[in-house]
Coordinates of C-alpha atoms in Angstrom, one line a residue:
Chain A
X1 CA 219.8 155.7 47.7
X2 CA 218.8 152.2 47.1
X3 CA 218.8 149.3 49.6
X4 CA 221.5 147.6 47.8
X5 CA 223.6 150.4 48.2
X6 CA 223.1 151.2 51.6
X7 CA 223.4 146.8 52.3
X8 CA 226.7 147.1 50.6
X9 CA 228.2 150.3 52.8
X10 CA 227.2 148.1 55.7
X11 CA 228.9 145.2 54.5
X12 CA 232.4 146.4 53.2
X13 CA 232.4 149.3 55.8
X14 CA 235.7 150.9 55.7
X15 CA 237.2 148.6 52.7
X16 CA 236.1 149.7 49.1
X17 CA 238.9 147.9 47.9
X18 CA 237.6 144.8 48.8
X19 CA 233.7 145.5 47.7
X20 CA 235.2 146.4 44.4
X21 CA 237.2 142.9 44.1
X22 CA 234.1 141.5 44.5
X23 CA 231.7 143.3 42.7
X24 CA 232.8 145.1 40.0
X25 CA 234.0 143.3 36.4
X26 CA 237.6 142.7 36.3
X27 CA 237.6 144.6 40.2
X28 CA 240.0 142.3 41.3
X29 CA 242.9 143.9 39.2
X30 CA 242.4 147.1 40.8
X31 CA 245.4 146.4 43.5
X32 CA 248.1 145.6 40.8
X33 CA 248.2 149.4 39.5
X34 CA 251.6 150.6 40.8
X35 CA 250.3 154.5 39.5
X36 CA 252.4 155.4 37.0
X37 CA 249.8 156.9 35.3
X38 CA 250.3 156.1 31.9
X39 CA 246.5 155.2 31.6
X40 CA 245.7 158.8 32.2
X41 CA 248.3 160.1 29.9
X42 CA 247.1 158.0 27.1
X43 CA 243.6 158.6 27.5
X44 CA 242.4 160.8 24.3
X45 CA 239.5 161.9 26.7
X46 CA 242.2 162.3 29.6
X47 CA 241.6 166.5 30.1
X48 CA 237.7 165.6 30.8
X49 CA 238.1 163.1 33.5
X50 CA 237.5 164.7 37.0
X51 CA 239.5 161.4 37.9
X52 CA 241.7 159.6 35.7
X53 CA 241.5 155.6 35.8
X54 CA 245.2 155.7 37.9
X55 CA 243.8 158.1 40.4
X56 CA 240.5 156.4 40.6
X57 CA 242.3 152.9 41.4
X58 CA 244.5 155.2 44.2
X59 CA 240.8 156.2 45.4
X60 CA 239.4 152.7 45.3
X61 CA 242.7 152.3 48.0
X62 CA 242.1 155.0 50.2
X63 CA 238.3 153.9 50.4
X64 CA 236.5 157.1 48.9
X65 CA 233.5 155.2 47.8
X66 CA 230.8 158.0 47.4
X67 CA 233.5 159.7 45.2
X68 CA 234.4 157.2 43.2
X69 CA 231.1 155.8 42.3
X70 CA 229.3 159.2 41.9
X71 CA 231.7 160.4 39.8
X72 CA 231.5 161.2 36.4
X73 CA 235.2 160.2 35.4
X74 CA 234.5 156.7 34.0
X75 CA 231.8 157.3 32.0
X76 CA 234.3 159.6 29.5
X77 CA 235.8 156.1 28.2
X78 CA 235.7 155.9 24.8
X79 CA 237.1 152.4 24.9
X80 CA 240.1 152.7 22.9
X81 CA 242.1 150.5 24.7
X82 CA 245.4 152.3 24.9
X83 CA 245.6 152.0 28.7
X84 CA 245.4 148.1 28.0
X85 CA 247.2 148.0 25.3
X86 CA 250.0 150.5 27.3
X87 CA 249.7 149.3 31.3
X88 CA 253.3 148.1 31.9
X89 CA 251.1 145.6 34.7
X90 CA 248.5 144.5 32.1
X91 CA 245.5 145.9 33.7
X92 CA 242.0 145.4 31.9
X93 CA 241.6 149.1 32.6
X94 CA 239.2 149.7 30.1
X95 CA 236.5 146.9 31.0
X96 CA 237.4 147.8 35.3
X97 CA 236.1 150.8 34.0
X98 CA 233.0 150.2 32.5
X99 CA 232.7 147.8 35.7
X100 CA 232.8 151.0 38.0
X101 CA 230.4 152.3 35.7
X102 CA 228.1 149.8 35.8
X103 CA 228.3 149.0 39.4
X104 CA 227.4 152.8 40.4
X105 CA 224.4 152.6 38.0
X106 CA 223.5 149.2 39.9
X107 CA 223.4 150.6 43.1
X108 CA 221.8 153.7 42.1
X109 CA 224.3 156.4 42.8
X110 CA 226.0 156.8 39.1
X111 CA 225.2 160.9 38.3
X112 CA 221.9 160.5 36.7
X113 CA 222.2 163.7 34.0
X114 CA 225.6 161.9 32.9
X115 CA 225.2 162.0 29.1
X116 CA 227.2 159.0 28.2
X117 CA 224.9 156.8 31.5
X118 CA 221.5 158.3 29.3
X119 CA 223.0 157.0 25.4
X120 CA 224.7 153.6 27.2
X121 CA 221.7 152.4 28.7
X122 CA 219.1 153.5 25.3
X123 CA 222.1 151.7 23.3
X124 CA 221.5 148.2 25.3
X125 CA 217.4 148.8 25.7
X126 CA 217.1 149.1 22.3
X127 CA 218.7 146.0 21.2
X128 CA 216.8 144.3 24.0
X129 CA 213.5 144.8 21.5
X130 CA 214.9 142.8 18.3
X131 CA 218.1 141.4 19.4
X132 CA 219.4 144.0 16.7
X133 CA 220.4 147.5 16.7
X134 CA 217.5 149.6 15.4
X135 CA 219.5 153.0 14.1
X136 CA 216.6 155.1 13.4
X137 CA 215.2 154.5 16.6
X138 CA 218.7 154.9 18.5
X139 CA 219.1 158.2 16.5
X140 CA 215.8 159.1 17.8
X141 CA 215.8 158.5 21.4
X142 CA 218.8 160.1 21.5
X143 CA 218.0 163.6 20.3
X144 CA 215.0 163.7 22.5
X145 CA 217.1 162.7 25.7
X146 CA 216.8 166.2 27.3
X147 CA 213.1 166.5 26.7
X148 CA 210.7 167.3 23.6
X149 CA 211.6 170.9 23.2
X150 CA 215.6 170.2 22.9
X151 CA 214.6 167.4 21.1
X152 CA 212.6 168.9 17.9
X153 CA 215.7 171.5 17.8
X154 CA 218.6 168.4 17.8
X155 CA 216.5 166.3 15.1
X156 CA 216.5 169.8 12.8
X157 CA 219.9 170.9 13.4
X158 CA 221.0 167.1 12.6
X159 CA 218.2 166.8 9.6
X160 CA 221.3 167.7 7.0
X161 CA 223.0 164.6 8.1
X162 CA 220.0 162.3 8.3
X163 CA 219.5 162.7 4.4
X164 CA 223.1 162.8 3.8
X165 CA 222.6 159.1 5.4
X166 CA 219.7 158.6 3.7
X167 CA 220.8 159.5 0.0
X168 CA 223.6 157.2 0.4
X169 CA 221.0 154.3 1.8
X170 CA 222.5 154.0 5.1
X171 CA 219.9 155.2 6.8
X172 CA 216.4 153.8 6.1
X173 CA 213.1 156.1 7.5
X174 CA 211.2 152.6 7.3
X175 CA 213.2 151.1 10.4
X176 CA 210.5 153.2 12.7
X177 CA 207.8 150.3 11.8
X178 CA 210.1 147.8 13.3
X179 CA 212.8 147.4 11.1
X180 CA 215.6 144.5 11.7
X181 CA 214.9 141.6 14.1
X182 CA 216.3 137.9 15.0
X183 CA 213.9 135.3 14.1
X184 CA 214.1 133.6 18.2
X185 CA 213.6 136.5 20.0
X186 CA 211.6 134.3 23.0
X187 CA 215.0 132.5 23.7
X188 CA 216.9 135.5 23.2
X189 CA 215.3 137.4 25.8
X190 CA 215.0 134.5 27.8
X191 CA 218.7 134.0 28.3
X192 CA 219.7 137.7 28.9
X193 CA 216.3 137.4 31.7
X194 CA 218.4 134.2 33.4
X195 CA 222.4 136.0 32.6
X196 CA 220.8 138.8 34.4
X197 CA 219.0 136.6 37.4
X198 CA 222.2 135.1 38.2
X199 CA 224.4 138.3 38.5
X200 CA 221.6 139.7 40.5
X201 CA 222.0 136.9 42.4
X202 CA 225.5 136.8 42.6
X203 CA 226.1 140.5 43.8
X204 CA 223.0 140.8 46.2
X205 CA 224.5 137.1 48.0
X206 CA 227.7 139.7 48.2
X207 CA 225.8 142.7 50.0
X208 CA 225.0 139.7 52.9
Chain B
X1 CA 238.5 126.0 -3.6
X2 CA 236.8 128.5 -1.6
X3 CA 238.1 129.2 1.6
X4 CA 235.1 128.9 4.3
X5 CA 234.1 131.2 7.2
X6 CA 231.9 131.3 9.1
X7 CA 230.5 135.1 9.6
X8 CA 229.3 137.5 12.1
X9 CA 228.6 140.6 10.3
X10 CA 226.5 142.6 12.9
X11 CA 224.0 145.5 13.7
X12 CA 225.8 148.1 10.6
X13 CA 226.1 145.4 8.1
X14 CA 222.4 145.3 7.4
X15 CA 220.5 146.8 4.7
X16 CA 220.0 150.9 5.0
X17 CA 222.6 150.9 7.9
X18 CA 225.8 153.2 8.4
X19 CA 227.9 150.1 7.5
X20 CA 225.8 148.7 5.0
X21 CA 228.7 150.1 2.4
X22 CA 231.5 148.3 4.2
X23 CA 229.2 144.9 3.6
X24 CA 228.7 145.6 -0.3
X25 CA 232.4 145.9 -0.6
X26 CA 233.2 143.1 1.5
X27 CA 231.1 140.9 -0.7
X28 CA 232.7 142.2 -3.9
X29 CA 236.1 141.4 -2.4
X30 CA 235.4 137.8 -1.0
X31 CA 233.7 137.0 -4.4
X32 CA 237.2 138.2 -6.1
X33 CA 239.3 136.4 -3.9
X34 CA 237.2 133.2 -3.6
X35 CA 236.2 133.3 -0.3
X36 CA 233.3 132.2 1.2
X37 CA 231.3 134.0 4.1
X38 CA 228.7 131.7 5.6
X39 CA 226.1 133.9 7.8
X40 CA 225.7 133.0 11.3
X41 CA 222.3 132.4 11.2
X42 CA 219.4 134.4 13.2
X43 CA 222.9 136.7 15.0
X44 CA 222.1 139.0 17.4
X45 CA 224.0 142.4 18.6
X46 CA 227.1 142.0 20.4
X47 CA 226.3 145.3 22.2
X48 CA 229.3 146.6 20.8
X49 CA 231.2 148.5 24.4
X50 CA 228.7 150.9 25.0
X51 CA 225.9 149.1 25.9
X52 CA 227.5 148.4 30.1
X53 CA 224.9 150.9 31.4
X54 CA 222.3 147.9 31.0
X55 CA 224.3 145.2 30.6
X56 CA 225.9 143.9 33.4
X57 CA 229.1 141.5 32.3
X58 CA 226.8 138.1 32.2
X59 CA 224.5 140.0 30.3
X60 CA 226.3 140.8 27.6
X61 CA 229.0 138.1 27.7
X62 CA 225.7 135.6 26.7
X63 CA 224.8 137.8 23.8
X64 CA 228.3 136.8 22.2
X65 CA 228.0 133.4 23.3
X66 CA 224.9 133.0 21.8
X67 CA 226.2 133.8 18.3
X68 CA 229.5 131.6 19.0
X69 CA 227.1 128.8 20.1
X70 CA 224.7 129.3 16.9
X71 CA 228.2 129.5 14.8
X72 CA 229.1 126.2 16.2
X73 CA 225.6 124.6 15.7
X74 CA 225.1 125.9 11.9
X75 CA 229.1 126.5 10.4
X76 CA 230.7 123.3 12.3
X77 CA 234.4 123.5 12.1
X78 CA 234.4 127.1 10.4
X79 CA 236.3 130.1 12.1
X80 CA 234.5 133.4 13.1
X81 CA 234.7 136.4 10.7
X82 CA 233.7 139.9 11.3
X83 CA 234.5 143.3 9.3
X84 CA 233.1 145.4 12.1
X85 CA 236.0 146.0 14.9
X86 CA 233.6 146.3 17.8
X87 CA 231.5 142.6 16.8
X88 CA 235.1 141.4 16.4
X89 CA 236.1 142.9 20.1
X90 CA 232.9 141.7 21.8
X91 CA 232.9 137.9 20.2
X92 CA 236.9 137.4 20.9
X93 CA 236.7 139.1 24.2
X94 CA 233.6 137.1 25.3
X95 CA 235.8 133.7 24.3
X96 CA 238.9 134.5 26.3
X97 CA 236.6 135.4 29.2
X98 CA 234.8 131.9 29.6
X99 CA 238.2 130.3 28.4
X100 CA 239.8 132.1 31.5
X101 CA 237.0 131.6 34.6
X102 CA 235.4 128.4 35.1
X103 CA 232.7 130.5 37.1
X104 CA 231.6 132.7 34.0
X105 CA 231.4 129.3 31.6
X106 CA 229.2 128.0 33.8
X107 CA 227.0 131.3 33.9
X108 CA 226.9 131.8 30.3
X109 CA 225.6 127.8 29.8
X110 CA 222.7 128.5 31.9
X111 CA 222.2 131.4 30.1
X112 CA 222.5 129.5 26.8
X113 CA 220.4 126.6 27.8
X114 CA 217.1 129.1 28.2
X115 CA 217.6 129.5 24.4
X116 CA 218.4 126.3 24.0
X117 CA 221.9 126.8 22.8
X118 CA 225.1 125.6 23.6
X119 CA 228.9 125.8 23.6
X120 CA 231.9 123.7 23.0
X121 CA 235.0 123.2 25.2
X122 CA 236.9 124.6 22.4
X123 CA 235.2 127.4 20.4
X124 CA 236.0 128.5 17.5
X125 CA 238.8 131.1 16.8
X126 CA 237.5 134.8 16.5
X127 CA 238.7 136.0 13.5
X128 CA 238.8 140.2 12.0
X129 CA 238.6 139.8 8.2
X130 CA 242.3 141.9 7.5
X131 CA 243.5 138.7 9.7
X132 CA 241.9 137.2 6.8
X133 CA 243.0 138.7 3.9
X134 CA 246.6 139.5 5.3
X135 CA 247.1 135.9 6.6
X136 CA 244.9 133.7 4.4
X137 CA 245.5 135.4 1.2
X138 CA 248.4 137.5 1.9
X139 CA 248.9 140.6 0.1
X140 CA 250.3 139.0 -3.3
X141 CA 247.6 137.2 -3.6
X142 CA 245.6 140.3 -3.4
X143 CA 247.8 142.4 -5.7
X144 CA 247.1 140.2 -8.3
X145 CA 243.8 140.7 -8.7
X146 CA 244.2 144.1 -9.2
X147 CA 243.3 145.6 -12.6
X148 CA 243.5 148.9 -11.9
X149 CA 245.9 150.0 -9.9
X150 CA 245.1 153.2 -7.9
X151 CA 247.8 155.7 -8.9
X152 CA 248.3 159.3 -8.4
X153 CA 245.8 158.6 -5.1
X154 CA 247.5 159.9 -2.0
X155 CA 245.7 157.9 1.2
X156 CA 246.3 158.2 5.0
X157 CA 245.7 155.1 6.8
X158 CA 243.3 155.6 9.6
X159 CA 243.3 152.1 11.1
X160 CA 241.6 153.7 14.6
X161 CA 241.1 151.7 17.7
X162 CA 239.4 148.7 17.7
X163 CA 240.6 147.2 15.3
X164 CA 244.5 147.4 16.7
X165 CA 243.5 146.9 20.2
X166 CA 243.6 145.1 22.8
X167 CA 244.6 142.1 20.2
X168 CA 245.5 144.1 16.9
X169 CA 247.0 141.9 13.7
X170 CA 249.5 139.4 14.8
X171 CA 253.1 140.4 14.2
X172 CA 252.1 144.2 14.1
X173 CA 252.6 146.8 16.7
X174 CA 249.8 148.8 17.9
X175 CA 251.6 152.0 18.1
X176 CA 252.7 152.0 14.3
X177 CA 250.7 149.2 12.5
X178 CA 252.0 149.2 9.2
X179 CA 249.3 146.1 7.7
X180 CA 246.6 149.2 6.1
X181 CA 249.6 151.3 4.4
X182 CA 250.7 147.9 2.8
X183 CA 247.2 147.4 1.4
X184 CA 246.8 151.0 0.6
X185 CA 250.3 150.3 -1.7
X186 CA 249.6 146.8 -2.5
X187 CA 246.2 148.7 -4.9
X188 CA 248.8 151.1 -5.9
X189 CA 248.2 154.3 -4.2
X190 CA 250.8 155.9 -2.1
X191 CA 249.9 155.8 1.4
X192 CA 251.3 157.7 4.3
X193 CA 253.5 155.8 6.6
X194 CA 254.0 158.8 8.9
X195 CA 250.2 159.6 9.6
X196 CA 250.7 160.7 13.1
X197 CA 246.9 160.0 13.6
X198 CA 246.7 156.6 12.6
X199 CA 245.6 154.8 15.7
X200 CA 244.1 157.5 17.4
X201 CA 240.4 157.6 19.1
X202 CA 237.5 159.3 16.9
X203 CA 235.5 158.9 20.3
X204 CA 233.5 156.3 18.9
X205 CA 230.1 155.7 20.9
X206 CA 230.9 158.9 22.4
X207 CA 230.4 160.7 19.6
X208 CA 226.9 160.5 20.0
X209 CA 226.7 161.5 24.0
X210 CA 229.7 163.7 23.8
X211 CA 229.7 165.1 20.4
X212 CA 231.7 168.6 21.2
X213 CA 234.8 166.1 22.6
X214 CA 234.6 163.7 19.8
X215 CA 234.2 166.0 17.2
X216 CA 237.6 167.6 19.1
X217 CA 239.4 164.5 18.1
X218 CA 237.8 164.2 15.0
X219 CA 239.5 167.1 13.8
X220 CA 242.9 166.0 14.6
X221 CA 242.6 163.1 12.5
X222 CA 241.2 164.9 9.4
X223 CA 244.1 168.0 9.7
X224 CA 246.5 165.1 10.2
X225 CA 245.4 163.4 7.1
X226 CA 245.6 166.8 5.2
X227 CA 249.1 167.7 6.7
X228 CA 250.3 164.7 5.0
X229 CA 248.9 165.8 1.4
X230 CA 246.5 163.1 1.6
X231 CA 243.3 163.0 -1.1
X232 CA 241.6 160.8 1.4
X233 CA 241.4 158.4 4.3
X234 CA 240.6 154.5 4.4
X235 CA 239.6 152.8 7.7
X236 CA 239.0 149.1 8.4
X237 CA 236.6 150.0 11.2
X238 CA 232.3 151.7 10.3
X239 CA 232.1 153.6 13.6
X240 CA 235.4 155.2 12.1
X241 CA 234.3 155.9 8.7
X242 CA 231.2 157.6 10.4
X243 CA 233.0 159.6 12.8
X244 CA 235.6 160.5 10.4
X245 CA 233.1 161.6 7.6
X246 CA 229.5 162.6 8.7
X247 CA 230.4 165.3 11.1
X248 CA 232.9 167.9 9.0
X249 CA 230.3 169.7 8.0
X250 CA 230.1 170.3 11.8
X251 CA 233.5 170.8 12.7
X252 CA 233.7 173.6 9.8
X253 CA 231.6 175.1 11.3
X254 CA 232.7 175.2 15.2
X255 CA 236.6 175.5 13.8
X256 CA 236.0 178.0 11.0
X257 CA 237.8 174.8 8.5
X258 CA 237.4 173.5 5.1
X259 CA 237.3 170.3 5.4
X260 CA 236.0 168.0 2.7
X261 CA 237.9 165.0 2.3
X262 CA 236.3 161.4 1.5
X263 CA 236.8 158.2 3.8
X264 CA 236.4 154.9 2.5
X265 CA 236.7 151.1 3.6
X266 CA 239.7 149.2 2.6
X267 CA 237.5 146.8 0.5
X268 CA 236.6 149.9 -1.2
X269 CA 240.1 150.8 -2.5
X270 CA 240.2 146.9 -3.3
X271 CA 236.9 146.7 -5.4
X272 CA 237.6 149.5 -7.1
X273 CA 241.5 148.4 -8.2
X274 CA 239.7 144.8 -8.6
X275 CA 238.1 146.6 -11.7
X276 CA 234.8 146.7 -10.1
X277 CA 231.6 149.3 -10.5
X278 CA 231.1 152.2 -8.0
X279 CA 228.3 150.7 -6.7
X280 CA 229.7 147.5 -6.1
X281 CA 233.2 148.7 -4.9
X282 CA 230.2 151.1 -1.9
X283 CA 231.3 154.0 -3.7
X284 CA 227.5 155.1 -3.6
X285 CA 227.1 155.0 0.0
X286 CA 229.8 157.9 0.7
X287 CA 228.8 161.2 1.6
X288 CA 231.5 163.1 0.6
X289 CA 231.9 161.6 -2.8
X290 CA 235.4 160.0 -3.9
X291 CA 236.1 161.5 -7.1
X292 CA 239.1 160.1 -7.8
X293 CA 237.7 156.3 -7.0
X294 CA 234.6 157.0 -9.1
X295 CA 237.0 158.0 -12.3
X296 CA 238.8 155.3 -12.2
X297 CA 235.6 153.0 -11.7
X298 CA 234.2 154.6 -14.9
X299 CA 237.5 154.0 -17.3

């Protein structure tokens, strides 16, 4: 477990609630939901979820940290937006969940095998590289996310696609030299190194 | 005189991309309707609302505000256009949020000012392009143009999620939007004002990390679309059309179905009624091949 994590347990002690206003994007909604569960009933992953978002926020309550954050529940959010678009009370429920999502990853305690965690975070190192989306490579890195072995066998069972994509030229084999790029990619990476210095700064003066 | 815009058309726009038929169509229909797309210079990926593993919220609130701020700098005065419902999402999303917190305007600036960038008190308005056509043009403007009417083509409209939600097309609802059955009928096919599935989730990003669930939902949507006697679907939205069309061959064979039915963009239906060729209406860069669409392109 990381030091941040175990800085924040000391810190909040018995009140998740409050760590989660504080630290998590759009956290400080969590207290509105009055559980009526309509969230979980609209969810089109809703039979998946080990905790649907209306339980988790009753959890956030009752202060079952390692539970919430370990769990795999909010990483099944497809963001669809019917909880938003449905929550009599107007919740952001969709972006407090990616929040719990990416708060558990921060502090090191997010399941590590999740499969969603694994695409998410190749998803935003990939356009970290050119400031673009590189598909081929995406494609890629994703069939050899369980290893070389289960990778050769995902590419080949998803080769009949890859030229369907290809003879219809949205696919291009030529992306692997490189492929599509912004011109500034010195400022680019530049301002996502200080956005990410002052969260980091922002969160660790929290744990305090 | 052309209307202006200024445009964000993102990571699946670009050439030998999954969306890079959406943009072909897109640019037939804008030069048809006389409107005129100005590219946001040197844009960057919104990170679309998968990428929150890595990206914390400053993180990925800057890389919207960055194309806002080189919008501002290079299309002065022009409103933001995008056809893809996620870039949309992320760019309007990322203005409400430094509208609404002092705090996170204040982050993003820093952030801006190490790529020497910046952004106005009032940024521009974040605009999807069926806002466009619907409110700018309005749909007899667009029926108009049309030279060959789509008929005897039955269509579901699969408008999907992003694209209704969280802020949807003013003045529809986003259980029963009615604004892609109007276009489908406005090119004179007959759409299907009943598809139950019309705003349900294909799983989008998680069709890649969760294939078995998506592909669930997937399936809904297609045996929806064929309950209502539809020859195909049409979606505003490319993570949609992909869903919807690349993995049948999959689902037939977990679900023992037939399935084989084209999906196409919106701006597809409206090159092809606009009396365009299949290759500029992105008839090419479908899969499973709309018959019906190509006859009528080669008349």
């Amino acid at each position: 477990m990381s030091d941040i994590n175990n800085q924040m347990v000391d810190k909040y002690r018995n009140n998740f609630l409050k760590e989660v206003e504080a630290n998590v994007e759009e956290g400080d909604w969590v207290k509105m939901c009055m559980q009526c569960g309509v969230c979980s009933g609209s969810c089109p992953m809703g039979p998946y979820w080990d905790h649907p978002p209306q339980e988790l926020f009753m959890m956030i309550r009752a202060g079952k940290r390692e539970e919430v954050l370990s769990s795999s529940s909010m990483w099944m959010c497809t963001s669809c937006y019917n909880c938003i678009a449905r929550c009599p009370r107007e919740l952001p429920i969709t972006h407090i969940m990616h929040g719990l999502a990416h708060y558990a990853k921060r502090l090191g305690i997010a399941p590590k095998e999740q499969p969603t965690l694994k695409f998410s975070q190749k998803f935003w190192d990939n356009l970290m590289v050119n400031g673009r989306v590189n598909e081929l490579k995406l494609g890629i890195a994703l069939y050899f996310i369980d290893g070389f072995a289960q990778g050769v066998k995902n590419a080949l069972a998803a080769a009949g696609l890859g030229l369907g994509m290809y003879k219809a030229k949205r696919l291009n084999p030529f992306e692997i030299l490189g492929g599509h790029s912004i011109k500034d990619k010195s400022g680019f990476q530049a301002m996502i190194k200080k956005a990410q210095e002052i969260e980091e700064a922002r969160i660790s003066g929290n744990a305090k | 005189m052309a209307k202006e815009y200024s445009f964000y058309p993102g990571c699946s726009s670009q050439k030998g991309t999954s969306g890079s038929n959406l943009q072909t169509s897109i640019n037939t229909v804008c030069d048809t309707l006389d409107i005129k797309l100005n590219e946001i210079p040197d844009w960057n990926c919104c990170s679309a609302s998968i990428g929150y593993s890595g990206g914390g919220e400053l993180p990925r609130l800057a890389l919207s505000a960055r194309n806002i701020a080189l919008s501002e700098q290079n299309n002065p005065g022009q409103e933001i256009v995008a056809t893809c419902a996620a870039c949309w999402l992320a760019t309007r999303e990322t203005k409400e949020r430094i509208e609404g917190s002092e705090e996170v305007r204040e982050g993003t600036e820093a952030a801006l000012k190490e790529a020497h960038l910046s952004i106005s008190k009032e940024m521009p308005k974040v605009r999807h392009m069926t806002e466009v056509l619907i409110e700018d043009i309005g749909f007899e403007a667009m029926k108009e143009k049309v030279v060959r009417p789509l008929e005897g083509i039955k269509i579901a409209g699969y408008v999907g999620c992003q694209t209704n939600r969280p802020f949807g097309i003013d003045g529809e609802s986003f259980e029963n939007p009615k604004y892609l059955d109007n276009m489908v009928e406005a090119m004179g096919a007959e759409s299907c004002p009943t598809y139950e599935k019309k705003v349900s989730c294909c799983g989008g990003a998680l069709a890649f990390s969760e294939p078995e669930k998506s592909q669930a939902l997937v399936k809904g949507i297609i045996e929806s679309a064929y309950d209502h006697g539809a020859d195909m679907i049409v979606t505003p939205c490319p993570v949609c059309q992909l869903n919807v069309e690349a993995y049948q061959d999959n689902i037939n064979a977990t679900y023992g179905t037939k399935f084989n039915i084209p999906v196409t963009y919106y701006s597809t239906l409206m090159a092809v009624a606009y009396g365009k060729s299949s290759k500029e209406a992105g008839l090419d860069g479908l899969m499973i091949k709309a018959k019906q669409l190509e006859a009528i392109t080669s008349k």
